[in-house]
mmCIF file of C-alpha atoms in Angstrom:
data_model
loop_
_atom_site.group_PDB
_atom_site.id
_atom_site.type_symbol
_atom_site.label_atom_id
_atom_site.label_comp_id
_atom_site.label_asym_id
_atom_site.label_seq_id
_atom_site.Cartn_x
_atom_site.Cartn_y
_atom_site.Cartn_z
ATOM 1 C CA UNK D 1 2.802 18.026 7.127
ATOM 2 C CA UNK D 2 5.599 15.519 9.124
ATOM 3 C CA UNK D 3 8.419 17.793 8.345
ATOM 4 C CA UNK D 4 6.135 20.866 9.219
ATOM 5 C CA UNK D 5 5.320 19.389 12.676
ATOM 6 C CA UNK D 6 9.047 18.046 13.343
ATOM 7 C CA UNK D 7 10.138 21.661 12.690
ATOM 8 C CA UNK D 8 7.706 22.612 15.156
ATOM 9 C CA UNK D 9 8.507 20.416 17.409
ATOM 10 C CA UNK D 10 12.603 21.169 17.408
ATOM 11 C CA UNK D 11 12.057 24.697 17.367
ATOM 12 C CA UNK D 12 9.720 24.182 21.067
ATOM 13 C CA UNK D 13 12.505 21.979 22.526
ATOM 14 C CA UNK D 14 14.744 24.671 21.353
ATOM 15 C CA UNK D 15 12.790 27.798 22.561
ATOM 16 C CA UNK D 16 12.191 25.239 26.097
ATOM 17 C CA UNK D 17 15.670 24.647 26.658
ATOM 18 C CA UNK D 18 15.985 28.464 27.122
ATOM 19 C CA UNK D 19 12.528 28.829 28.997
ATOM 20 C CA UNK D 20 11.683 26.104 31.547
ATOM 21 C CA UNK D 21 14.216 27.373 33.682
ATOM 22 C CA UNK D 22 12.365 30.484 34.307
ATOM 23 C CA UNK D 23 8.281 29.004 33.835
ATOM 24 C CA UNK D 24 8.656 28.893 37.599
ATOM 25 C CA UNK D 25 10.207 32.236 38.419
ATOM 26 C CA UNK D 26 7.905 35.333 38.988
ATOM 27 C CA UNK D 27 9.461 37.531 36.526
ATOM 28 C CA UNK D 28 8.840 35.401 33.619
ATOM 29 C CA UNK D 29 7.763 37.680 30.523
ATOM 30 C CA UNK D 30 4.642 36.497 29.029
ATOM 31 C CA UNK D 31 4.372 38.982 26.385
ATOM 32 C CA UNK D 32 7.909 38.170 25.245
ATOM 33 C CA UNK D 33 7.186 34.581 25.426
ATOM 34 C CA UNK D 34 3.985 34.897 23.344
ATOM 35 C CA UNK D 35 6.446 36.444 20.586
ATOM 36 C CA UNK D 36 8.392 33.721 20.679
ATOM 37 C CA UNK D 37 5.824 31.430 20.282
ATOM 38 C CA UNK D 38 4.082 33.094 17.873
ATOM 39 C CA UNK D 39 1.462 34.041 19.919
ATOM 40 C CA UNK D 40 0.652 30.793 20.640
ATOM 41 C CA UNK D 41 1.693 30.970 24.517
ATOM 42 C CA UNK D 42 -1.724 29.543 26.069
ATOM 43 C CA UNK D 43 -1.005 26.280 24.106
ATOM 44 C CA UNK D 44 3.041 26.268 24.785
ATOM 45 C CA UNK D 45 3.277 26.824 27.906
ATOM 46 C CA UNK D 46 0.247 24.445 29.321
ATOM 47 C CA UNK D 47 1.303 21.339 27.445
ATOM 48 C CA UNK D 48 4.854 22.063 28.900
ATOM 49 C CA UNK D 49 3.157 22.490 32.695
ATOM 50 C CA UNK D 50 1.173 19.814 32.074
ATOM 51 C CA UNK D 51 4.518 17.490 31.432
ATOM 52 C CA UNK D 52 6.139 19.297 34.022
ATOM 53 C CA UNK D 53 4.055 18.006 36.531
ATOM 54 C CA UNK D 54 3.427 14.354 35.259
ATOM 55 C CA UNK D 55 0.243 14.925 34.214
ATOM 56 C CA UNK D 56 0.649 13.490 30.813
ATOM 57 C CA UNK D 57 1.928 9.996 32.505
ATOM 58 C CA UNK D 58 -0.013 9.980 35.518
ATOM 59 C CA UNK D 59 -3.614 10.245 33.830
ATOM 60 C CA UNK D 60 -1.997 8.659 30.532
ATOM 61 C CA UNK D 61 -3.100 11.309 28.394
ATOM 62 C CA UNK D 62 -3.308 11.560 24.440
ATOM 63 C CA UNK D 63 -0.600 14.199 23.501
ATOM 64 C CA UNK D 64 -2.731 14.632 20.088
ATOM 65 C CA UNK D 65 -5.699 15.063 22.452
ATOM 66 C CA UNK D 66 -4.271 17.272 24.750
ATOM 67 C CA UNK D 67 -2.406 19.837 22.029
ATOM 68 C CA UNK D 68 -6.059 19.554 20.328
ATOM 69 C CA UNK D 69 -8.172 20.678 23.240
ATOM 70 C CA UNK D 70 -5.287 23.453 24.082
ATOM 71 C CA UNK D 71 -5.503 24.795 20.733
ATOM 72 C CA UNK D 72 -9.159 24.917 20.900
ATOM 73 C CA UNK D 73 -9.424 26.851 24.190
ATOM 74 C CA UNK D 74 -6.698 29.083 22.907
ATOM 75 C CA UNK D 75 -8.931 29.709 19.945
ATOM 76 C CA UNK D 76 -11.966 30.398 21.795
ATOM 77 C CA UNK D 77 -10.198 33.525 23.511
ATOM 78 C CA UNK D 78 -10.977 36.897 21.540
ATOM 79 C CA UNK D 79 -7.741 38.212 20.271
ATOM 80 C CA UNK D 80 -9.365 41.684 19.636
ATOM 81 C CA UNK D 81 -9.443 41.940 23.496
ATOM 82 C CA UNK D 82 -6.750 44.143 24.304
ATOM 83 C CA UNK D 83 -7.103 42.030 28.332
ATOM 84 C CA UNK D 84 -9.173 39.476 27.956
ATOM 85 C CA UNK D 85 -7.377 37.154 25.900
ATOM 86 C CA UNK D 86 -4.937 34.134 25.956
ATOM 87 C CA UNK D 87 -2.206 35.633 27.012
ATOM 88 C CA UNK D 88 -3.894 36.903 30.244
ATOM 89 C CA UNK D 89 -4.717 33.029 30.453
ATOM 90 C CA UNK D 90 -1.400 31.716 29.948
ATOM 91 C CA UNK D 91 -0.217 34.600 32.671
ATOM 92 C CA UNK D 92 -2.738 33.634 35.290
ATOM 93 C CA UNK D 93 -1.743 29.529 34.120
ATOM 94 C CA UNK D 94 1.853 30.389 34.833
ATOM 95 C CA UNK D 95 1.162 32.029 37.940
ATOM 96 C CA UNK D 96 -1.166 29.137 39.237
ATOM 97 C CA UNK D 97 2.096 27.145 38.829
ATOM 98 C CA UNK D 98 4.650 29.616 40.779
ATOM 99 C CA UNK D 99 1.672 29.109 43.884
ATOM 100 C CA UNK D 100 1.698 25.232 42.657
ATOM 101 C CA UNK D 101 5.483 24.674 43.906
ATOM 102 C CA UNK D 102 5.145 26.722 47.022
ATOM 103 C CA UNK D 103 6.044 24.521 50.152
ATOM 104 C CA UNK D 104 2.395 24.226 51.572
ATOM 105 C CA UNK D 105 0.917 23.269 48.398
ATOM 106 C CA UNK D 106 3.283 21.356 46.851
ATOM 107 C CA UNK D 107 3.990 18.648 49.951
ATOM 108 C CA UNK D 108 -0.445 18.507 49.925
ATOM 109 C CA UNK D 109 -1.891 18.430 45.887
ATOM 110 C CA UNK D 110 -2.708 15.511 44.964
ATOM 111 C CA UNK D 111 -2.042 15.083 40.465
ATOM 112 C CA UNK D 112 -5.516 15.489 40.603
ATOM 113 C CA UNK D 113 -5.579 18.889 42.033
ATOM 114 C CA UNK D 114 -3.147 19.828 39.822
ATOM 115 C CA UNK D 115 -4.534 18.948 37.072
ATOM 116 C CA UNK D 116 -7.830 20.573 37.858
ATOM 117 C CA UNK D 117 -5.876 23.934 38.509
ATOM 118 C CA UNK D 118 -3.894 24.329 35.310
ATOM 119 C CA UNK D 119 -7.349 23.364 33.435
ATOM 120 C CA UNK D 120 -9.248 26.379 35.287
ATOM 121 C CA UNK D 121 -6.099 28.851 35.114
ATOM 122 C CA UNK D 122 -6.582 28.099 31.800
ATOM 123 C CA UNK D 123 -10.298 28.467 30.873
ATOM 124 C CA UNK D 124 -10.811 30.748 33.610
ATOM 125 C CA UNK D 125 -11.968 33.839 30.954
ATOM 126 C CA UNK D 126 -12.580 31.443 28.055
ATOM 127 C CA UNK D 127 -14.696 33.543 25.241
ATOM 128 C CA UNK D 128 -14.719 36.288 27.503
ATOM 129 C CA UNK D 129 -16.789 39.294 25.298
ATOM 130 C CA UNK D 130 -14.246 41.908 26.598
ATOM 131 C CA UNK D 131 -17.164 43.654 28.549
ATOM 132 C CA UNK D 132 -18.362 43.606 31.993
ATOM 133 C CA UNK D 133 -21.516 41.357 33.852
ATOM 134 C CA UNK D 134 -23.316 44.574 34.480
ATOM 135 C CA UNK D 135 -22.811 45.968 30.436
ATOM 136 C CA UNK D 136 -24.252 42.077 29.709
ATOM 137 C CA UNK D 137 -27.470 42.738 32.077
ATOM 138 C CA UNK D 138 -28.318 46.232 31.097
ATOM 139 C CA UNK D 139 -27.991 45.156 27.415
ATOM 140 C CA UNK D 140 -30.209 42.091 27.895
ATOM 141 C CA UNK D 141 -27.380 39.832 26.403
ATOM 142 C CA UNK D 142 -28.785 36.038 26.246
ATOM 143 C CA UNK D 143 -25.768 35.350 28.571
ATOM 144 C CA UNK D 144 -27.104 36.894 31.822
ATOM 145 C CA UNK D 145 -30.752 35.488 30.717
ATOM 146 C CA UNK D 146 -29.317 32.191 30.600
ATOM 147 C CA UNK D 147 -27.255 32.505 33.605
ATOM 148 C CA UNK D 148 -29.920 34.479 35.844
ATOM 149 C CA UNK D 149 -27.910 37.486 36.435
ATOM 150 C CA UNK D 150 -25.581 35.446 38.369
ATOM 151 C CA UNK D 151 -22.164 35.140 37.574
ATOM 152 C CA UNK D 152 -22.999 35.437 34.177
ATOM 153 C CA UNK D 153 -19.269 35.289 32.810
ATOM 154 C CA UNK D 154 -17.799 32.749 34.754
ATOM 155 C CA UNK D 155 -20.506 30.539 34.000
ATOM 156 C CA UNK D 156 -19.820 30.621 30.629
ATOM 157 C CA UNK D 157 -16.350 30.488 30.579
ATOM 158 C CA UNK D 158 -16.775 27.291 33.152
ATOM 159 C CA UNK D 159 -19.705 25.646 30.579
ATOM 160 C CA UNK D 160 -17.624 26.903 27.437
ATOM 161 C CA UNK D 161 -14.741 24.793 29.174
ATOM 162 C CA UNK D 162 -17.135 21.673 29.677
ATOM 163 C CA UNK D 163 -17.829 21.719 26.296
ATOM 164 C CA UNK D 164 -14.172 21.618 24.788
ATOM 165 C CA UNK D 165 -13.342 18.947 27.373
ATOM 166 C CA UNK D 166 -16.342 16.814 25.950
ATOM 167 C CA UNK D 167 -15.559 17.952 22.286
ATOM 168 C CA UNK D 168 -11.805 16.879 22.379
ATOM 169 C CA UNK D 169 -12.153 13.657 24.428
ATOM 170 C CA UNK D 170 -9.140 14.186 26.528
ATOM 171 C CA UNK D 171 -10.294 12.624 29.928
ATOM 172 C CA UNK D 172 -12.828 10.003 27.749
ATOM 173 C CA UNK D 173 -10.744 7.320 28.723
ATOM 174 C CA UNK D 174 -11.540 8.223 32.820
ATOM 175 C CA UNK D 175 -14.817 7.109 34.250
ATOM 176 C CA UNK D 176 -18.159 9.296 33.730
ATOM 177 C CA UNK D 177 -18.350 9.581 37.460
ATOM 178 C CA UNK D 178 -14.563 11.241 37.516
ATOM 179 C CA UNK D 179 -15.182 13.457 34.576
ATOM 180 C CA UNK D 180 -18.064 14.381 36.302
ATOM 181 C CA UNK D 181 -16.471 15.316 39.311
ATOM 182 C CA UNK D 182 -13.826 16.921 37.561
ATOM 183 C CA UNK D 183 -16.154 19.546 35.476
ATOM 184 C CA UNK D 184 -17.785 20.239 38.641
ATOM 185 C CA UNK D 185 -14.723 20.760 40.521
ATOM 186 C CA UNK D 186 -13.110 22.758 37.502
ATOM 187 C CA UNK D 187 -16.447 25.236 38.172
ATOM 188 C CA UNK D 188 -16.014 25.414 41.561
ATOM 189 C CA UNK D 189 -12.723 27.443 40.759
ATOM 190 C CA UNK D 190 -13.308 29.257 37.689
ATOM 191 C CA UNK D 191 -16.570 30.701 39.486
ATOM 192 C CA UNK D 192 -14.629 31.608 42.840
ATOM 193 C CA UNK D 193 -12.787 34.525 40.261
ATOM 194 C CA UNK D 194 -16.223 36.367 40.421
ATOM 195 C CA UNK D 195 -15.063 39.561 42.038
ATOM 196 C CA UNK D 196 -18.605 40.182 43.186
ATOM 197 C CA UNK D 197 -17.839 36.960 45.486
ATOM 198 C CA UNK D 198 -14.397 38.264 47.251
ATOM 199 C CA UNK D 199 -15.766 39.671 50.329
ATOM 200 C CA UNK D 200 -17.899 35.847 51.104
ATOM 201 C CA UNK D 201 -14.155 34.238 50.059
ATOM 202 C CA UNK D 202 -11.893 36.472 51.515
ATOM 203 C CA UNK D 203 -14.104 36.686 54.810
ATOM 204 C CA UNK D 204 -14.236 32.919 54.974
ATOM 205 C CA UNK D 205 -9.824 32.897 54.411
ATOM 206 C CA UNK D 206 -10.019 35.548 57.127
ATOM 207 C CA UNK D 207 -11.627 32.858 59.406
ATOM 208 C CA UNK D 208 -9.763 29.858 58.886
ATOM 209 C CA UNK D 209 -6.397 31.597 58.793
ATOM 210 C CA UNK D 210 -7.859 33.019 62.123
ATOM 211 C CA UNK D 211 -8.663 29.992 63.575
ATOM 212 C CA UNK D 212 -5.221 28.305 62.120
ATOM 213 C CA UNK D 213 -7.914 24.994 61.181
ATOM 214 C CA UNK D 214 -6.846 24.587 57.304
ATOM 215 C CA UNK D 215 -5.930 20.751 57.216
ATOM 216 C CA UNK D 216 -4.101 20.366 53.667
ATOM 217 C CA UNK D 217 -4.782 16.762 53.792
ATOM 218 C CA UNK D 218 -8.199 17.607 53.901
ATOM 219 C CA UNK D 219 -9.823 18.073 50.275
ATOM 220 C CA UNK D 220 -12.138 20.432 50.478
ATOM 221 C CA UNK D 221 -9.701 22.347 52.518
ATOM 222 C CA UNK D 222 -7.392 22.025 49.444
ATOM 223 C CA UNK D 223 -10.436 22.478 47.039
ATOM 224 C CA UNK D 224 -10.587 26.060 48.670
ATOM 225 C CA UNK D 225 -6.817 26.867 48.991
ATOM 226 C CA UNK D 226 -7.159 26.373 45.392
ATOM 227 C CA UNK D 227 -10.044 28.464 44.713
ATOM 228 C CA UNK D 228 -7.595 31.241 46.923
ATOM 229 C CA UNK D 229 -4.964 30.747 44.659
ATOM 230 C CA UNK D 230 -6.994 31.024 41.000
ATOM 231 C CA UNK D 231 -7.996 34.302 42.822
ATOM 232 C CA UNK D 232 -4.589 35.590 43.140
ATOM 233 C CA UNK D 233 -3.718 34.629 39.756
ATOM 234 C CA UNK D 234 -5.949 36.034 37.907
ATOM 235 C CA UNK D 235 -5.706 39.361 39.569
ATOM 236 C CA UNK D 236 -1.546 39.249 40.032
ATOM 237 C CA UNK D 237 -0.470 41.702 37.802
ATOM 238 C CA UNK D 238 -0.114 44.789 40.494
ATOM 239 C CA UNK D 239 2.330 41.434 41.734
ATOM 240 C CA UNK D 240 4.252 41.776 39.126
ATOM 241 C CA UNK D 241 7.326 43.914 38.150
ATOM 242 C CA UNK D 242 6.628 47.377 36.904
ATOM 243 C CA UNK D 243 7.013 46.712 33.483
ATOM 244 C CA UNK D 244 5.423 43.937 33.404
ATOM 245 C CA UNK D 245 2.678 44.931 35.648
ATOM 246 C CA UNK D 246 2.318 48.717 33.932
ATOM 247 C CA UNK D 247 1.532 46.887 30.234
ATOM 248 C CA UNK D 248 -1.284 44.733 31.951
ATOM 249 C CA UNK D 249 -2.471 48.616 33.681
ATOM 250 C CA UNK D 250 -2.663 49.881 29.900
ATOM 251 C CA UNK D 251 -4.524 47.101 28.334
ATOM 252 C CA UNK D 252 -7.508 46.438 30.593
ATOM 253 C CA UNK D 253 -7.924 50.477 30.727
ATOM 254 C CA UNK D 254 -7.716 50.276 27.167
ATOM 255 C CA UNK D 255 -10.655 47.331 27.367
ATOM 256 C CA UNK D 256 -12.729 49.022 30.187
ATOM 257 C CA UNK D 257 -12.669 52.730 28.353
ATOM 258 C CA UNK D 258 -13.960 50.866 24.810
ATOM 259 C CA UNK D 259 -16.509 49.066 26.925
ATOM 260 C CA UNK D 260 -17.716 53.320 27.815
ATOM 261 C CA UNK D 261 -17.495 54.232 24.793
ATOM 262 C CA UNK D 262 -20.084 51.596 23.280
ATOM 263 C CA UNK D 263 -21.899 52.489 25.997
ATOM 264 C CA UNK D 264 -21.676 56.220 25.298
ATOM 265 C CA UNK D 265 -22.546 55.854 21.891
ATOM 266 C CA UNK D 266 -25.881 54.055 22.673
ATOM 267 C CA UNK D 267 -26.707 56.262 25.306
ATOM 268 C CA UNK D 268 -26.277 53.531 27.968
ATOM 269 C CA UNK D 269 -25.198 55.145 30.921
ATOM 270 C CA UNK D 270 -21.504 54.957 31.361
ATOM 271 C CA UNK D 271 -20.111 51.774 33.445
ATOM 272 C CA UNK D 272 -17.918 53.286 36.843
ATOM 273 C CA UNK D 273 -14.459 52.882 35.627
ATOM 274 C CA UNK D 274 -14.589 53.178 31.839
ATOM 275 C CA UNK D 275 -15.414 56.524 30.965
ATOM 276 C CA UNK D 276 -12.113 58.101 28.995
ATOM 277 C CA UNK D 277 -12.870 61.653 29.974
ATOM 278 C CA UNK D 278 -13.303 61.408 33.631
ATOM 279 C CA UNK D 279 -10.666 58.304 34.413
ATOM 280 C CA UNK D 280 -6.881 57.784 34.857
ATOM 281 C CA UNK D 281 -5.477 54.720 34.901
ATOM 282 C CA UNK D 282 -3.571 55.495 37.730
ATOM 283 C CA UNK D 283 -6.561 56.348 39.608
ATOM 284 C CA UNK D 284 -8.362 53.307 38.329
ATOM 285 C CA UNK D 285 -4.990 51.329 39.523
ATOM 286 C CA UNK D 286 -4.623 52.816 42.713
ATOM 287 C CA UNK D 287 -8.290 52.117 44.047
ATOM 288 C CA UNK D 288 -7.962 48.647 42.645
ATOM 289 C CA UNK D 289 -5.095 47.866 44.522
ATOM 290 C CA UNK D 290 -6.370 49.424 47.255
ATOM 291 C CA UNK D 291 -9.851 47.343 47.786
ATOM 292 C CA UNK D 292 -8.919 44.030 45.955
ATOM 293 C CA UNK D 293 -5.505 43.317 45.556
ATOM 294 C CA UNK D 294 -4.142 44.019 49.358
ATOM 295 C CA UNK D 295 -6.408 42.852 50.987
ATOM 296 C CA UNK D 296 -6.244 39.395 49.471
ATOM 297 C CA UNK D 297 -2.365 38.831 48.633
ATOM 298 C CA UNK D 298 -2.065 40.354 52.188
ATOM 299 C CA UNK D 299 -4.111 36.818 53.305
ATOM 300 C CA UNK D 300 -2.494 34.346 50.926
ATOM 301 C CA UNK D 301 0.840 35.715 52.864
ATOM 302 C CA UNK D 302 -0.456 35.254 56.512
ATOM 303 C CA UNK D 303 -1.108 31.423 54.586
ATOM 304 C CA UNK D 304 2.078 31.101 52.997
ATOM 305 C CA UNK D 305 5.034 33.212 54.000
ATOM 306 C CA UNK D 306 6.920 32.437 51.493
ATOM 307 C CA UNK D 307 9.496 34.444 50.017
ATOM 308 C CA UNK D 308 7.492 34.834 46.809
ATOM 309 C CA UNK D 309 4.391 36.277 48.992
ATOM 310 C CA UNK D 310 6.985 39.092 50.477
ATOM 311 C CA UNK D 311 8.042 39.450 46.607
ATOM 312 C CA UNK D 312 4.843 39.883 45.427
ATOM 313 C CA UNK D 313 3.747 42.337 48.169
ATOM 314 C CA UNK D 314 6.995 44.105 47.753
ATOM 315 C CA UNK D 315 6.334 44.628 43.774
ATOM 316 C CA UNK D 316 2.921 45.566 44.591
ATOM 317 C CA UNK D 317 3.901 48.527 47.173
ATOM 318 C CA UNK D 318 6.458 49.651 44.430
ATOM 319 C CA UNK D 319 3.606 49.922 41.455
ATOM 320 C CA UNK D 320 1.416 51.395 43.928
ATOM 321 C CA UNK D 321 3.797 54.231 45.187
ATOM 322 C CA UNK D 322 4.736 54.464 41.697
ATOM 323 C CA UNK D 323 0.732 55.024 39.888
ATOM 324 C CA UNK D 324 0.761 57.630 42.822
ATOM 325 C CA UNK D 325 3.558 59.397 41.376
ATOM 326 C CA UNK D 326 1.776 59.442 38.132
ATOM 327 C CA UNK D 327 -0.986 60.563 40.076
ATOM 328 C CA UNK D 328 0.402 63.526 41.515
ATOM 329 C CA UNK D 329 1.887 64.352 38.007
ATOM 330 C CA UNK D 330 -1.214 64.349 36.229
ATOM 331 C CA UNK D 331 -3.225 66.104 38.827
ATOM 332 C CA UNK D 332 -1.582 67.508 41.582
ATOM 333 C CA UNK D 333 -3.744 65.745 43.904
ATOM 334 C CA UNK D 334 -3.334 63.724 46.561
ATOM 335 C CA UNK D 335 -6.163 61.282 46.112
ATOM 336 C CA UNK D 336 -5.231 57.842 47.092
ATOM 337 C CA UNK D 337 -8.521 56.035 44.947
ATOM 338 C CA UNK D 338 -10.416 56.358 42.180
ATOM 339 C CA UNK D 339 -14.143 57.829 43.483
ATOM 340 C CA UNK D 340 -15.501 55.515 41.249
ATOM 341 C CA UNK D 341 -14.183 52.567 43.784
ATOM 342 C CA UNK D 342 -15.680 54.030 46.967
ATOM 343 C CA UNK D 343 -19.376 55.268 44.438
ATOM 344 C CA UNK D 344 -20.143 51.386 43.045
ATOM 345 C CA UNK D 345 -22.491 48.900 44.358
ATOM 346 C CA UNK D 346 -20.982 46.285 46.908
ATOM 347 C CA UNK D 347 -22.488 43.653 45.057
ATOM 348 C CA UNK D 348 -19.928 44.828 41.806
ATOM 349 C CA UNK D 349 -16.376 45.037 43.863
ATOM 350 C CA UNK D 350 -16.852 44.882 46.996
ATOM 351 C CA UNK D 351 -14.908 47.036 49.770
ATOM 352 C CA UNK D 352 -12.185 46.116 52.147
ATOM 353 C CA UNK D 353 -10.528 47.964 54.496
ATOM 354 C CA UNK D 354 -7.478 49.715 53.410
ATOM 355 C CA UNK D 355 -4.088 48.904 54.240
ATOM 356 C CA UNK D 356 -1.462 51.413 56.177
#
């Protein structure tokens, strides 16, 4: 077992050497990193944030502890989901840390902040069923019993967190009042990625940015900033380079279309956006970047004009212009957005203006 986990180790420091220059760039490849790690990305590249940003020092944290829990949340993501999985967390993780080191942030967070960031980047879709909160309702799942109908999945992936924290003992060292806080505060940001929610957070961005009154030194201002930030990294990937951002395209069509096809089979009624015979995903791509993804990245830029928001704006104008192509290919039309974005309930993805 020593010489097992030596080889182990060597062969990280090895495959690190080569990496941690790039953890911080926006082009970094998860899916080629998960193949180098075996598919074991989640756990790689969060204990390596996690000593990147003196975490492991500053809250004097059990390595064994901390590989333990890691390998449990990693675990408790469904492989079979061809989206939903640990590799979208380690993608949205590594992201969180490319907004981590931008100027505004990185001069303000506090170790605790960052620490309660990479945690919820991490756990953010923890045991996530690879179907929707609306399949989960009109199924009567226990879930949206349990969880009222409200925010049913990032409830549980928040309380499925809570319970690996407890389970590993990784903060049982800090005070019951601070883990406390922190499981709290870890909720706070895995339930602001409830797309339902974007128009109340986005509005309330809107406002601030409008009224130029976000005061980094102030926590709850940070608290929020943070919240903004989980947002964008969990839905980055029209941010991301075509290829990159293209494979991410394919496998949550893939996920959505299987979800319409259970429901087809059981005579559910079709969910908007997964039904294989009427859907594209470029038309799925193009009205989701359309409503969601502009309209926020478009804020976090007025925030922080950095020259990774005018890269990630510039990639996303690219994959836009270039599902459009595909578009016009497939159909000949000149549709800008899927119907299905403009048809569904406010409540289920809300609508922003588009952008010219």
């Amino acid at each position: 077992v020593c010489c097992s986990c030596s080889s182990l180790l060597l062969e990280e420091q090895f495959m690190w050497r080569h990496c941690e220059e790039k953890v911080g760039n926006w082009n970094f490849d998860i899916f080629l990193f998960d193949r180098l790690t075996n598919g074991n990305s989640l756990v790689s590249l969060t204990f390596h944030l996690f000593n990147l940003h003196g975490l492991i020092e500053h809250f004097q944290l059990d390595t064994m502890k901390l590989r333990r829990f890691l390998v449990m949340v990693q675990e408790d993501y469904h492989s079979q989901n061809p989206y939903h999985n640990a590799v979208h967390a380690a993608d949205v993780t590594q992201a969180m840390h490319c907004y981590l080191k931008e100027p505004k942030l990185s001069k303000s967070l506090t170790p605790w902040d960052v620490l309660l960031s990479l945690v919820a980047a991490a756990t953010h879709d923890l045991d996530h069923p690879g179907v929707n909160q609306p399949f989960l309702i009109k199924t009567n799942h226990y879930l949206a019993t349990l969880y009222k109908n409200t925010s049913v999945l990032e409830n549980h992936h928040w309380r499925s967190a809570v319970g690996l924290l407890r389970e590993s003992g990784l903060f049982a060292h800090m005070s019951l009042e601070n883990r406390q806080l922190m499981e709290s505060q870890i909720g706070d940001l895995i339930l602001a990625t409830d797309i339902s929610q974007q128009n109340e957070y986005l509005s309330m961005f809107r406002s601030h940015l409008d009224r130029g009154d976000l005061c980094l030194e102030n926590a709850n201002h940070r608290h929020f900033i943070l919240q903004m930030a989980l947002k964008c990294a969990d839905i980055c990937n029209p941010c991301r380079t075509w290829e990159l951002s293209k494979q991410w395209s394919e496998k949550v069509t893939e996920e959505f279309f299987h979800q319409g096809d259970i429901e087809k089979k059981y005579h559910l009624g079709v969910s908007p956006l997964c039904d294989r015979q009427t859907e594209t995903i470029a038309n799925i791509q193009i009205g989701f970047m359309t409503y969601l993804v502009e309209p926020l990245f478009g804020e976090w830029a007025r925030f922080s004009n950095t020259r990774l928001s005018q890269t990630m704006l510039g990639h996303l104008g690219l994959n836009k212009a270039s599902w459009k192509g595909v578009q016009r290919e497939q159909s000949g039309s000149g549709d800008d957005v899927d119907p299905a974005f403009e048809e569904m309930d406010s409540d289920i993805l809300p609508q922003e203006p588009r952008l010219s």
